[in-house]
mmCIF file of C-alpha atoms and ligand atoms in Angstrom:
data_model
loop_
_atom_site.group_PDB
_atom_site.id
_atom_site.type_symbol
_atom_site.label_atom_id
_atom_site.label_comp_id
_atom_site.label_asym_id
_atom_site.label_seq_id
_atom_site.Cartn_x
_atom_site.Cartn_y
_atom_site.Cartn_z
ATOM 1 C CA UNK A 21 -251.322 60.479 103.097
ATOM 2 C CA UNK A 22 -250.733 57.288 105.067
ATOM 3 C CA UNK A 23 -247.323 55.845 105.491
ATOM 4 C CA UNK A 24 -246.511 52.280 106.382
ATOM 5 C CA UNK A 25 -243.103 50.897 107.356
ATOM 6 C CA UNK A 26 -242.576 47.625 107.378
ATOM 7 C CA UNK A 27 -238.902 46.260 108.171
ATOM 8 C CA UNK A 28 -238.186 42.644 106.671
ATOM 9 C CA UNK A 29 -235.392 40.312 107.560
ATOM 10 C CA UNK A 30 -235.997 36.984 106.121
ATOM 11 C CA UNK A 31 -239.612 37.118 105.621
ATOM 12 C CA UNK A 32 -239.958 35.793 101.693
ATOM 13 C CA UNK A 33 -242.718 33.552 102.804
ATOM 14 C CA UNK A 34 -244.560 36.299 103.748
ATOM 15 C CA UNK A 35 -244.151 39.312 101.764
ATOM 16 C CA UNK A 36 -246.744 38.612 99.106
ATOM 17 C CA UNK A 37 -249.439 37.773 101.530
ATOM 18 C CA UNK A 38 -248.595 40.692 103.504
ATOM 19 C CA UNK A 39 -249.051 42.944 100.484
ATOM 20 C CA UNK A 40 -252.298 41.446 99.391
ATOM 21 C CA UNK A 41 -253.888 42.005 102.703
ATOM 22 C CA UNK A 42 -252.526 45.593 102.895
ATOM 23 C CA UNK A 43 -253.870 46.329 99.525
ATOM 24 C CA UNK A 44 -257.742 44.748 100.212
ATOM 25 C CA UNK A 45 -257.477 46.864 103.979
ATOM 26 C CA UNK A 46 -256.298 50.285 102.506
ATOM 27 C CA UNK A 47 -258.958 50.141 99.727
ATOM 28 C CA UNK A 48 -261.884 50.552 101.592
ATOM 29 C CA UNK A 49 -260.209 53.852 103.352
ATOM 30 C CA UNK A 50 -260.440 55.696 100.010
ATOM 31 C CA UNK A 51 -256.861 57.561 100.960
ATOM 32 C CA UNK A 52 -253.638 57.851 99.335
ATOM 33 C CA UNK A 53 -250.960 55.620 101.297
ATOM 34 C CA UNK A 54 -247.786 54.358 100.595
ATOM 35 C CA UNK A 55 -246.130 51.228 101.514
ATOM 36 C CA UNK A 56 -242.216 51.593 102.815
ATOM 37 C CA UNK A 57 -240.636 48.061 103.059
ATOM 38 C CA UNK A 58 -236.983 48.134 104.980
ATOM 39 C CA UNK A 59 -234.754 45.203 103.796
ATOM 40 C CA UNK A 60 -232.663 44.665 106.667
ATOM 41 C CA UNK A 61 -230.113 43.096 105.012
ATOM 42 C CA UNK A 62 -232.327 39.771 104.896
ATOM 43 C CA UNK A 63 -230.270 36.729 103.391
ATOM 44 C CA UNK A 64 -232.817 35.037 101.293
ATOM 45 C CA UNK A 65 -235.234 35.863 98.228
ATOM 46 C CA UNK A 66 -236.896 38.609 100.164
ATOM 47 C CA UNK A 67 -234.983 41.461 98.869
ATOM 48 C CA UNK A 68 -235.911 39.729 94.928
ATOM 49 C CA UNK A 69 -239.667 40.146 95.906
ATOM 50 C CA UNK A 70 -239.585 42.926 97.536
ATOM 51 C CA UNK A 71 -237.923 44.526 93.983
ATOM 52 C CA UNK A 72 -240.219 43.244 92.442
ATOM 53 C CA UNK A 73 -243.156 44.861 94.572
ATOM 54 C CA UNK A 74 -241.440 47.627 93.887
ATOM 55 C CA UNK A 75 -242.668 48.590 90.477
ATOM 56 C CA UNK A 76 -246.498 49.200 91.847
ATOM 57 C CA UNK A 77 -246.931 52.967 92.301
ATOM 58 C CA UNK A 78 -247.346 52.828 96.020
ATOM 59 C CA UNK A 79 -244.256 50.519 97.189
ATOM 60 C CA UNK A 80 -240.926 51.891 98.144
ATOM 61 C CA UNK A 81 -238.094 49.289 99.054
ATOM 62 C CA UNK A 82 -235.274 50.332 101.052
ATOM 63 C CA UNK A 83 -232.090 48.412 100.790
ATOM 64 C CA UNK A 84 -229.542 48.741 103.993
ATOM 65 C CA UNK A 85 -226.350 47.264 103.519
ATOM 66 C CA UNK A 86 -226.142 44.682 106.006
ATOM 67 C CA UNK A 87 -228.234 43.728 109.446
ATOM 68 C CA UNK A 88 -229.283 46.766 111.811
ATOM 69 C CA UNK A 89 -231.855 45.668 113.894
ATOM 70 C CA UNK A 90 -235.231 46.208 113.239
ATOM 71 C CA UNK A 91 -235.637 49.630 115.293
ATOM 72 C CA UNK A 92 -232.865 50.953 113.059
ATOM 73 C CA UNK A 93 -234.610 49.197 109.972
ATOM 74 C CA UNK A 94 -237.798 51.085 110.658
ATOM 75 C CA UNK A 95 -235.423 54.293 111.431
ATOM 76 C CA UNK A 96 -234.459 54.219 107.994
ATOM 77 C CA UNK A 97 -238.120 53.920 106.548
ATOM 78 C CA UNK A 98 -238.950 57.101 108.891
ATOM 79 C CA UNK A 99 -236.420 58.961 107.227
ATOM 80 C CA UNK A 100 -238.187 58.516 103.782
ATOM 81 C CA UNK A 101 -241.685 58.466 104.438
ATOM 82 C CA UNK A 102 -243.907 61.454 103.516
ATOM 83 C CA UNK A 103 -246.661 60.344 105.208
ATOM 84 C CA UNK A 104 -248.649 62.463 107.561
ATOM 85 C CA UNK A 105 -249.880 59.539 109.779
ATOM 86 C CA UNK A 106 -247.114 56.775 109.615
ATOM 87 C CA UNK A 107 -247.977 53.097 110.978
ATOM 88 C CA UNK A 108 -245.718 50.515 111.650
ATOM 89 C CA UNK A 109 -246.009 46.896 111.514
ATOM 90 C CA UNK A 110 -244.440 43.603 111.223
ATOM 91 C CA UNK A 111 -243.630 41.702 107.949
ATOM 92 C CA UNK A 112 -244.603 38.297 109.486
ATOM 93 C CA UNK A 113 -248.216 39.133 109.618
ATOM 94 C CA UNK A 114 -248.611 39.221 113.289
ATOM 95 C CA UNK A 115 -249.924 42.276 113.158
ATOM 96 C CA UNK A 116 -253.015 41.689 110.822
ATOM 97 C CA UNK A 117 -253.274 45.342 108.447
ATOM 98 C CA UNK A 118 -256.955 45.157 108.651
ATOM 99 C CA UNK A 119 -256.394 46.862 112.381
ATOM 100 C CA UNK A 120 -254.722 49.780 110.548
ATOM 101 C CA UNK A 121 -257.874 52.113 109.482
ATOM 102 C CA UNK A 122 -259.369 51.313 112.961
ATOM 103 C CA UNK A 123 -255.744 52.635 114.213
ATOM 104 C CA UNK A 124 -255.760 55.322 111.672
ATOM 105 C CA UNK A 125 -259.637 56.448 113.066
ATOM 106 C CA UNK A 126 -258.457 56.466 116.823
ATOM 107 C CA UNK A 127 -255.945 59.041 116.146
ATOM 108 C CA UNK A 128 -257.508 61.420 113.361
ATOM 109 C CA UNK A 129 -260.806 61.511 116.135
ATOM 110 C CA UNK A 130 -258.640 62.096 119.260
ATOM 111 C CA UNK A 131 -256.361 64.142 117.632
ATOM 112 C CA UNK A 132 -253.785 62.005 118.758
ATOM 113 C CA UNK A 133 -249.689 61.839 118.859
ATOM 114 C CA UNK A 134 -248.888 58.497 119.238
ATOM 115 C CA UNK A 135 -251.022 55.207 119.084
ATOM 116 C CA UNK A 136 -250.148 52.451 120.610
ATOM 117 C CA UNK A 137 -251.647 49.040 120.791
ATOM 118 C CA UNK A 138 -252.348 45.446 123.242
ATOM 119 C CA UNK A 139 -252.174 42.386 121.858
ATOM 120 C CA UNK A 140 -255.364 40.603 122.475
ATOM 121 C CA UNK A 141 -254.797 36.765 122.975
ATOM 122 C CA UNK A 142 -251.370 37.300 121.859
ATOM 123 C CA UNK A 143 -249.868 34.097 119.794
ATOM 124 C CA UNK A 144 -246.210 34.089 121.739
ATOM 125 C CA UNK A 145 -245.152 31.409 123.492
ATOM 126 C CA UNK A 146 -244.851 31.445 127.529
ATOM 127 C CA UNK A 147 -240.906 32.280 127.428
ATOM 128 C CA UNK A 148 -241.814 35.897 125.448
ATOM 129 C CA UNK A 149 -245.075 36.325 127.008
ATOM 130 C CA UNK A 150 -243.812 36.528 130.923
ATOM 131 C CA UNK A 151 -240.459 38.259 130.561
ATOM 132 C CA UNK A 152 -242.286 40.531 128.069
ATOM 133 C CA UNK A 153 -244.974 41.736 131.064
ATOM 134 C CA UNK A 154 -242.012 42.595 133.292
ATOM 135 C CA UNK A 155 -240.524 44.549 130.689
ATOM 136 C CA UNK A 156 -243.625 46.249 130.594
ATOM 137 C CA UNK A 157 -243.907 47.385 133.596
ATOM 138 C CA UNK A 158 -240.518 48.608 134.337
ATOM 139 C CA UNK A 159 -240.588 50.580 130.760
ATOM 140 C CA UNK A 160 -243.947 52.066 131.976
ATOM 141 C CA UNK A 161 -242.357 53.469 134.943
ATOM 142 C CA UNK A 162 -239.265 54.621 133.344
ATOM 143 C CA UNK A 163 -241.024 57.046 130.354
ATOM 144 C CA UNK A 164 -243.804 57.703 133.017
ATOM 145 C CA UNK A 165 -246.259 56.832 130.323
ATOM 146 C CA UNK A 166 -248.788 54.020 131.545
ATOM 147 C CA UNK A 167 -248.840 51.919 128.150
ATOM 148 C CA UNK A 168 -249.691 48.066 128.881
ATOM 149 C CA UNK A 169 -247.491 46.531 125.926
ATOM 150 C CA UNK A 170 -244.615 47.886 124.698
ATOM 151 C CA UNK A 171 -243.474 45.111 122.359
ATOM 152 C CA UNK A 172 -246.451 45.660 119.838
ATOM 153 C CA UNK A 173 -244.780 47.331 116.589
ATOM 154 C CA UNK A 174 -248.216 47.678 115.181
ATOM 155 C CA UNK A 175 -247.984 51.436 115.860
ATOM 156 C CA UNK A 176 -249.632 54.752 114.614
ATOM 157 C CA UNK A 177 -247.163 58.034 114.736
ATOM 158 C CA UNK A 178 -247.884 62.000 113.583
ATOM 159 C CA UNK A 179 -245.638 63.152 111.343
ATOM 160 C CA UNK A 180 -243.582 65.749 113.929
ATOM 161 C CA UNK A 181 -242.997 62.801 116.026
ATOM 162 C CA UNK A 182 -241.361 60.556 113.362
ATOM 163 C CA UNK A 183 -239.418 63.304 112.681
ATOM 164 C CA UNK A 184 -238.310 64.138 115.694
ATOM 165 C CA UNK A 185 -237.128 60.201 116.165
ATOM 166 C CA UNK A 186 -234.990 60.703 113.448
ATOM 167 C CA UNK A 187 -233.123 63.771 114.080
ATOM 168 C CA UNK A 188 -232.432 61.484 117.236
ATOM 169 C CA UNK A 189 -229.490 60.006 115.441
ATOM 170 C CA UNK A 190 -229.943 56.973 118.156
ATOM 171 C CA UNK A 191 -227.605 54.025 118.234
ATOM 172 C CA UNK A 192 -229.635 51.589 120.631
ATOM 173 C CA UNK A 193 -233.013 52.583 120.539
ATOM 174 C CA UNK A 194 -236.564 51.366 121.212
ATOM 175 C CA UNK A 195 -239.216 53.133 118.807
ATOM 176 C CA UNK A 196 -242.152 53.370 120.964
ATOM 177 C CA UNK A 197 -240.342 54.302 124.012
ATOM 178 C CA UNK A 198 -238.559 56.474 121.994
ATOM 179 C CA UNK A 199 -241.961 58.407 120.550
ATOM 180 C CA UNK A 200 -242.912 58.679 124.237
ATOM 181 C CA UNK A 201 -240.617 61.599 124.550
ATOM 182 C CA UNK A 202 -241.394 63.359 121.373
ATOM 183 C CA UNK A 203 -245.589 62.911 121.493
ATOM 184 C CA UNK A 204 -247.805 64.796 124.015
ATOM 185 C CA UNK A 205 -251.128 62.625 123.252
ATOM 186 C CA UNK A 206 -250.487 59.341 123.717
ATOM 187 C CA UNK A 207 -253.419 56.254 123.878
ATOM 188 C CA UNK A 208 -253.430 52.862 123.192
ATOM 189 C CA UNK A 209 -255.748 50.569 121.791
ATOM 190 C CA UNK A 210 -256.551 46.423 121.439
ATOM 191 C CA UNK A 211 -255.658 44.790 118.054
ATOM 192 C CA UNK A 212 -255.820 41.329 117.069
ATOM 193 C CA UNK A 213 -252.134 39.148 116.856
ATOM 194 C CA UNK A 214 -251.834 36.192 115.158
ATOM 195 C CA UNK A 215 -249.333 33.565 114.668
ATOM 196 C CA UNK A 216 -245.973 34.063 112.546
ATOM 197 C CA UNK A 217 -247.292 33.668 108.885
ATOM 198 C CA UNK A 218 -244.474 31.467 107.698
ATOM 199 C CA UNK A 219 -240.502 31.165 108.536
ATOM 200 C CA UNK A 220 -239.212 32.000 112.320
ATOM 201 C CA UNK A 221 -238.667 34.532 114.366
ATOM 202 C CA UNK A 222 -235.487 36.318 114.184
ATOM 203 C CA UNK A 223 -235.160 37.153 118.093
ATOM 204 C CA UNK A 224 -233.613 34.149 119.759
ATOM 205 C CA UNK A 225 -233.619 34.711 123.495
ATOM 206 C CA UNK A 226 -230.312 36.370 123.747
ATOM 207 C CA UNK A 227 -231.089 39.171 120.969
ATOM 208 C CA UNK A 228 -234.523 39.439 122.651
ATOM 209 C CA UNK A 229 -232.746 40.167 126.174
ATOM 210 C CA UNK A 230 -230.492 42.813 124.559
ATOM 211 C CA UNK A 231 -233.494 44.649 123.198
ATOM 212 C CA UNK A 232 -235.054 44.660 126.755
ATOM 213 C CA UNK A 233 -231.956 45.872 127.884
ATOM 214 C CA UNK A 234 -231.850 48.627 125.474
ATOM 215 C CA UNK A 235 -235.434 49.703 126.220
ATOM 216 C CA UNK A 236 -234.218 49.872 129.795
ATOM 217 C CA UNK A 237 -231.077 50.818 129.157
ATOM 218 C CA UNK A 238 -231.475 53.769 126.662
ATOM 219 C CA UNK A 239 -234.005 55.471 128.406
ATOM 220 C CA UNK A 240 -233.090 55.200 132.022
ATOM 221 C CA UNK A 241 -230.350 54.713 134.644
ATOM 222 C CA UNK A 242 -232.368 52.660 136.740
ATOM 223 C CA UNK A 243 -229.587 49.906 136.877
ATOM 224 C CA UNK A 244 -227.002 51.830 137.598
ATOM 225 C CA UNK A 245 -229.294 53.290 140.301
ATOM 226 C CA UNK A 246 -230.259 49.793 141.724
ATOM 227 C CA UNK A 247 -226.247 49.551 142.166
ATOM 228 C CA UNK A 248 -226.034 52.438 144.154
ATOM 229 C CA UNK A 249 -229.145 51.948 146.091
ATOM 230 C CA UNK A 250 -227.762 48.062 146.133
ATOM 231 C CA UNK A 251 -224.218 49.120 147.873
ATOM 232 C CA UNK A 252 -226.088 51.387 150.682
ATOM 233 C CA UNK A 253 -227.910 48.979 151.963
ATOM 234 C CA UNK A 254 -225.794 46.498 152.034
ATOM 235 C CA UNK A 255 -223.445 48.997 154.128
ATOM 236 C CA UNK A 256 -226.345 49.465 156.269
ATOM 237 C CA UNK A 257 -226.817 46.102 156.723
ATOM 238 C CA UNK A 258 -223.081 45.680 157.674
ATOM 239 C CA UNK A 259 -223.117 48.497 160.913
ATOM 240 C CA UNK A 260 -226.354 46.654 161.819
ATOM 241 C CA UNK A 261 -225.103 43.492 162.079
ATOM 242 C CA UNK A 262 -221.759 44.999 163.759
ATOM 243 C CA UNK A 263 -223.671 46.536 166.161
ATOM 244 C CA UNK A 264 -225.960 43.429 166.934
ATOM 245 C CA UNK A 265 -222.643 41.400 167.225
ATOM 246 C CA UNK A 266 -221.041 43.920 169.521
ATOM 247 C CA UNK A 267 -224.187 43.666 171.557
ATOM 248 C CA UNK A 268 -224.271 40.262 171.729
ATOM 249 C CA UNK A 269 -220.808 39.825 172.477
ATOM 250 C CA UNK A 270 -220.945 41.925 175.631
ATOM 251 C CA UNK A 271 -223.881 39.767 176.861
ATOM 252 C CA UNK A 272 -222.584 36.243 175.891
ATOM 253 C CA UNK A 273 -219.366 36.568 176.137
ATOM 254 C CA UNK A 274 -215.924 36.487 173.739
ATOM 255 C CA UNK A 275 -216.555 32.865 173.004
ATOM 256 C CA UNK A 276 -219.894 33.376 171.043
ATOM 257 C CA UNK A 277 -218.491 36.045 169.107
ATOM 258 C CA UNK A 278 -216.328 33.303 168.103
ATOM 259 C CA UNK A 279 -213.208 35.039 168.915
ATOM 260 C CA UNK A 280 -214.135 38.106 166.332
ATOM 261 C CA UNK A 281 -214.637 36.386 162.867
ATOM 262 C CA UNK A 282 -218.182 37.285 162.556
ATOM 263 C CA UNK A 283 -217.251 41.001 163.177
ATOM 264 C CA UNK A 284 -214.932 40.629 160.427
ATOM 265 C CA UNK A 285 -217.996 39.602 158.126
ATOM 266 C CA UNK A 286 -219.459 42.561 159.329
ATOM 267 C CA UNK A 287 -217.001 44.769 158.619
ATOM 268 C CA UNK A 288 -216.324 43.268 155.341
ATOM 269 C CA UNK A 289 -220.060 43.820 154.775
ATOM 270 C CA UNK A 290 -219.651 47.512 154.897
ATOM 271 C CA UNK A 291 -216.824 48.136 152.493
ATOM 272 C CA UNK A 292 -218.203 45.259 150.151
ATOM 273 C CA UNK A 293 -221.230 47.731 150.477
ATOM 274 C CA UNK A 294 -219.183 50.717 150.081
ATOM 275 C CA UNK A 295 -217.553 49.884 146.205
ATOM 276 C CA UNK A 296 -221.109 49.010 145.518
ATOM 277 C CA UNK A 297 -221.745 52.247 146.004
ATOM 278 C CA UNK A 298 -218.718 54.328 144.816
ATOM 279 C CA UNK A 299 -219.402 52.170 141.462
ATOM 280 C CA UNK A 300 -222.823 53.249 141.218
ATOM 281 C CA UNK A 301 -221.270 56.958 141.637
ATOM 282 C CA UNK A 302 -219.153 56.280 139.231
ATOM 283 C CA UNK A 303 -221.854 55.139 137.219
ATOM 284 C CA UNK A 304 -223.741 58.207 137.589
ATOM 285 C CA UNK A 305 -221.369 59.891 135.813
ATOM 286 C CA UNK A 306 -220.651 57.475 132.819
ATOM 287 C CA UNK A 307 -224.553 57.859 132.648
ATOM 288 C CA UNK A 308 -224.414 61.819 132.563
ATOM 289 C CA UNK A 309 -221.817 61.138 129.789
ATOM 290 C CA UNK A 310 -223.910 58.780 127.784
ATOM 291 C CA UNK A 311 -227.107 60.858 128.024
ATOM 292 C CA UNK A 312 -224.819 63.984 126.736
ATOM 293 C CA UNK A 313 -223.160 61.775 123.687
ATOM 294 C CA UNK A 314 -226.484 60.600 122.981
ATOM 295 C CA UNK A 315 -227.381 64.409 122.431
ATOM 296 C CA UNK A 316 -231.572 63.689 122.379
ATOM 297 C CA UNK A 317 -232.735 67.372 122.030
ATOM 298 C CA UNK A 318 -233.160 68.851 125.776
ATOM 299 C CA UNK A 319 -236.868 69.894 124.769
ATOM 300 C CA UNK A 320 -238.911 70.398 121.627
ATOM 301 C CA UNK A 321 -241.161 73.213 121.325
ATOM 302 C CA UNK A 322 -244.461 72.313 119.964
ATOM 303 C CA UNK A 323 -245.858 75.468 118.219
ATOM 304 C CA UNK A 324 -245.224 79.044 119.274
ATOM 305 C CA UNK A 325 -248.693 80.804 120.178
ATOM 306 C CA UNK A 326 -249.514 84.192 119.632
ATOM 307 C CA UNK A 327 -247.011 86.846 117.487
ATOM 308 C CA UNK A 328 -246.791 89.462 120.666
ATOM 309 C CA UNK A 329 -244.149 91.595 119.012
ATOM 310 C CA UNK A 330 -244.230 93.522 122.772
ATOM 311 C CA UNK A 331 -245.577 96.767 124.294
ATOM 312 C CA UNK A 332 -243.930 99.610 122.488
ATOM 313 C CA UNK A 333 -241.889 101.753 124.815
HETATM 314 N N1 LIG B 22 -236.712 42.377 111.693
HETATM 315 C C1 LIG B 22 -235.788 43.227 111.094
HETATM 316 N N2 LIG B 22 -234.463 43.103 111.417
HETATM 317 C C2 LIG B 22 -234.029 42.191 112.333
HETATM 318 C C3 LIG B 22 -234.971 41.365 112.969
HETATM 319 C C4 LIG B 22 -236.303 41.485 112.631
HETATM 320 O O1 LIG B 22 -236.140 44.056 110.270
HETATM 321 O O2 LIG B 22 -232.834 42.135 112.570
HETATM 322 C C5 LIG B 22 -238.144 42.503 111.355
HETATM 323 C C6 LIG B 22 -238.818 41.209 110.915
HETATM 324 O O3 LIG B 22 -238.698 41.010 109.535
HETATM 325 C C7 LIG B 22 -240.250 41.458 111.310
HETATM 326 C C8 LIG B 22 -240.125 42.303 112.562
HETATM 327 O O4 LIG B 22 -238.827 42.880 112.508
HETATM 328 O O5 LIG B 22 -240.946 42.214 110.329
HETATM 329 C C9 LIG B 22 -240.332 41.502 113.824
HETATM 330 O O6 LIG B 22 -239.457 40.409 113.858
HETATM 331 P P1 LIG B 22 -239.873 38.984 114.403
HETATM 332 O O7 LIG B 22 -241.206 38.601 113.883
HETATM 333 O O8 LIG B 22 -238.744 38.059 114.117
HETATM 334 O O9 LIG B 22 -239.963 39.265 115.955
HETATM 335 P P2 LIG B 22 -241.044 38.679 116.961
HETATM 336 O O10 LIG B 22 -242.403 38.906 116.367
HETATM 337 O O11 LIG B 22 -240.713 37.257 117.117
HETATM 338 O O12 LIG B 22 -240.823 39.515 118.194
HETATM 339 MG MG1 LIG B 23 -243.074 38.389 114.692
#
């Protein structure tokens, strides 16, 4: 079986559509699937609709309470789906469901984990498409997997893994960065985007920045590290220019040295440099604190090969 979750805040425009294309791209797969829609506590008609979708055999609607976030939204449909392949996608209709049995194909013929996807000629405007490629990158480098475009929720996950992301228990998380640590085959593959079907988007630029910073945040301590790394060489910096300004004061004399003040700079350089530093140590151990509260399972065993019982004595 096929699971899709689909998290919707404020999408009534686009929730009939969306099922209507889902329905004509599943058919042709021949496979039982079910549709899991999230409502994240939207605050117009789409919770109605999506009640009413409800009554056709393959439609589940979960109801949260109030806004989460749409990583905890589609949380909350992993922890219902039975689904042995689960996709996730948008409700806006960026991500066009006619990709999904291509997605479906890639990972039942590699045998894969995790499938991940690039927007081809993505429809995003300038502001989400830059910041978005730096994001990229740095979240690349941080899970040390090399996937071009993390912001695509058009995504295809194996059962363990979905699992595994919700025994997580994860405040501020990032799914696909998140299924990173849980799946050992991992590829990605081009879809199509499009443009928002109908209403707007629900990231404004400060919610989007917070979401970056979670990506980064959750799964790293690189700023924390930047601190550190920040505060030494600044130091550095200061007993280089004190010793260029002691030089230079024995060779031009006490009136270029202006009578000390620049050595004060310098030495003002170095402790400035210094609580740089003792923050970032400081830091280091709020980190080891947060990565302990957090309490993401130290390793997950796979399968256990082989039933040696042991050489008898
Ligand atoms: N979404 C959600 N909760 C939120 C914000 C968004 O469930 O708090 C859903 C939204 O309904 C959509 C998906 O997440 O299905 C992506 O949101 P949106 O299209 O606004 O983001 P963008 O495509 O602009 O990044
Ligand atoms: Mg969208």
């Amino acid at each position: 079986m096929i699971s899709l979750v689909i998290p919707v805040y404020n999408e009534e425009k686009n929730l009939r559509p969306l099922m209507e294309r889902i329905t004509a791209a599943m058919a042709p797969l021949g496979r039982p699937y079910e549709v899991i829609f999230i409502d994240d506590g939207s605050r117009d008609s789409s919770l109605e609709i999506l009640k009413d979708l409800a009554s056709r055999p393959e439609v589940r609607v979960v109801e949260l309470t109030r806004n989460y976030g749409q990583h905890a939204a589609i949380l909350a449909g992993f922890s219902v789906c039975r689904g042995e392949i689960v996709v996730t996608l948008d409700a806006d209709l960026q991500n066009p469901p006619e990709e999904i049995p291509r997605l479906v194909g890639v990972m039942e013929e590699g045998a894969y984990d995790v499938v991940g996807t690039i927007r081809k000629h993505r429809r995003d405007s300038l502001l989400r498409i830059v910041p978005s490629r730096i994001v990229n990158r740095i979240a690349s480098r941080i899970t040390g997997v090399a996937m071009s475009d993390w912001g695509c929720m058009l995504r295809a996950y194996r059962r363990p893994v979905v699992e595994r992301m919700v025994a997580c228990h994860e405040h501020a998380t990032f799914i696909p960065a998140l299924a990173t640590v849980f799946g050992k085959r991992v590829t990605e593959i081009e879809v199509a985007h499009e443009e928002r079907h109908g209403g707007v988007s629900s990231y404004p630029l400060g919610r989007l920045v917070n979401l970056q910073f979670d990506l980064v945040a959750s799964f790293s301590d690189l700023p924390m590290k930047a601190l550190m790394y920040g505060g030494v060489a600044m130091s550095f910096l200061g007993v280089c220019f004190g010793v260029f300004l002691a030089v230079a004061r024995l060779v031009y004399g006490a009136v270029w040295a202006a009578q000390g003040v620049f050595t004060l700079f310098a030495v003002l350089f170095v402790f400035v440099g210094l609580q740089f530093f003792a923050l970032g140590v400081i830091g280091e151990y709020i980190g080891r604190i947060y990565r302990e509260v957090r309490r993401r399972p130290e390793f997950v065993i796979e399968r256990i090969h082989g039933d040696g019982e042991g050489t008898g004595p």
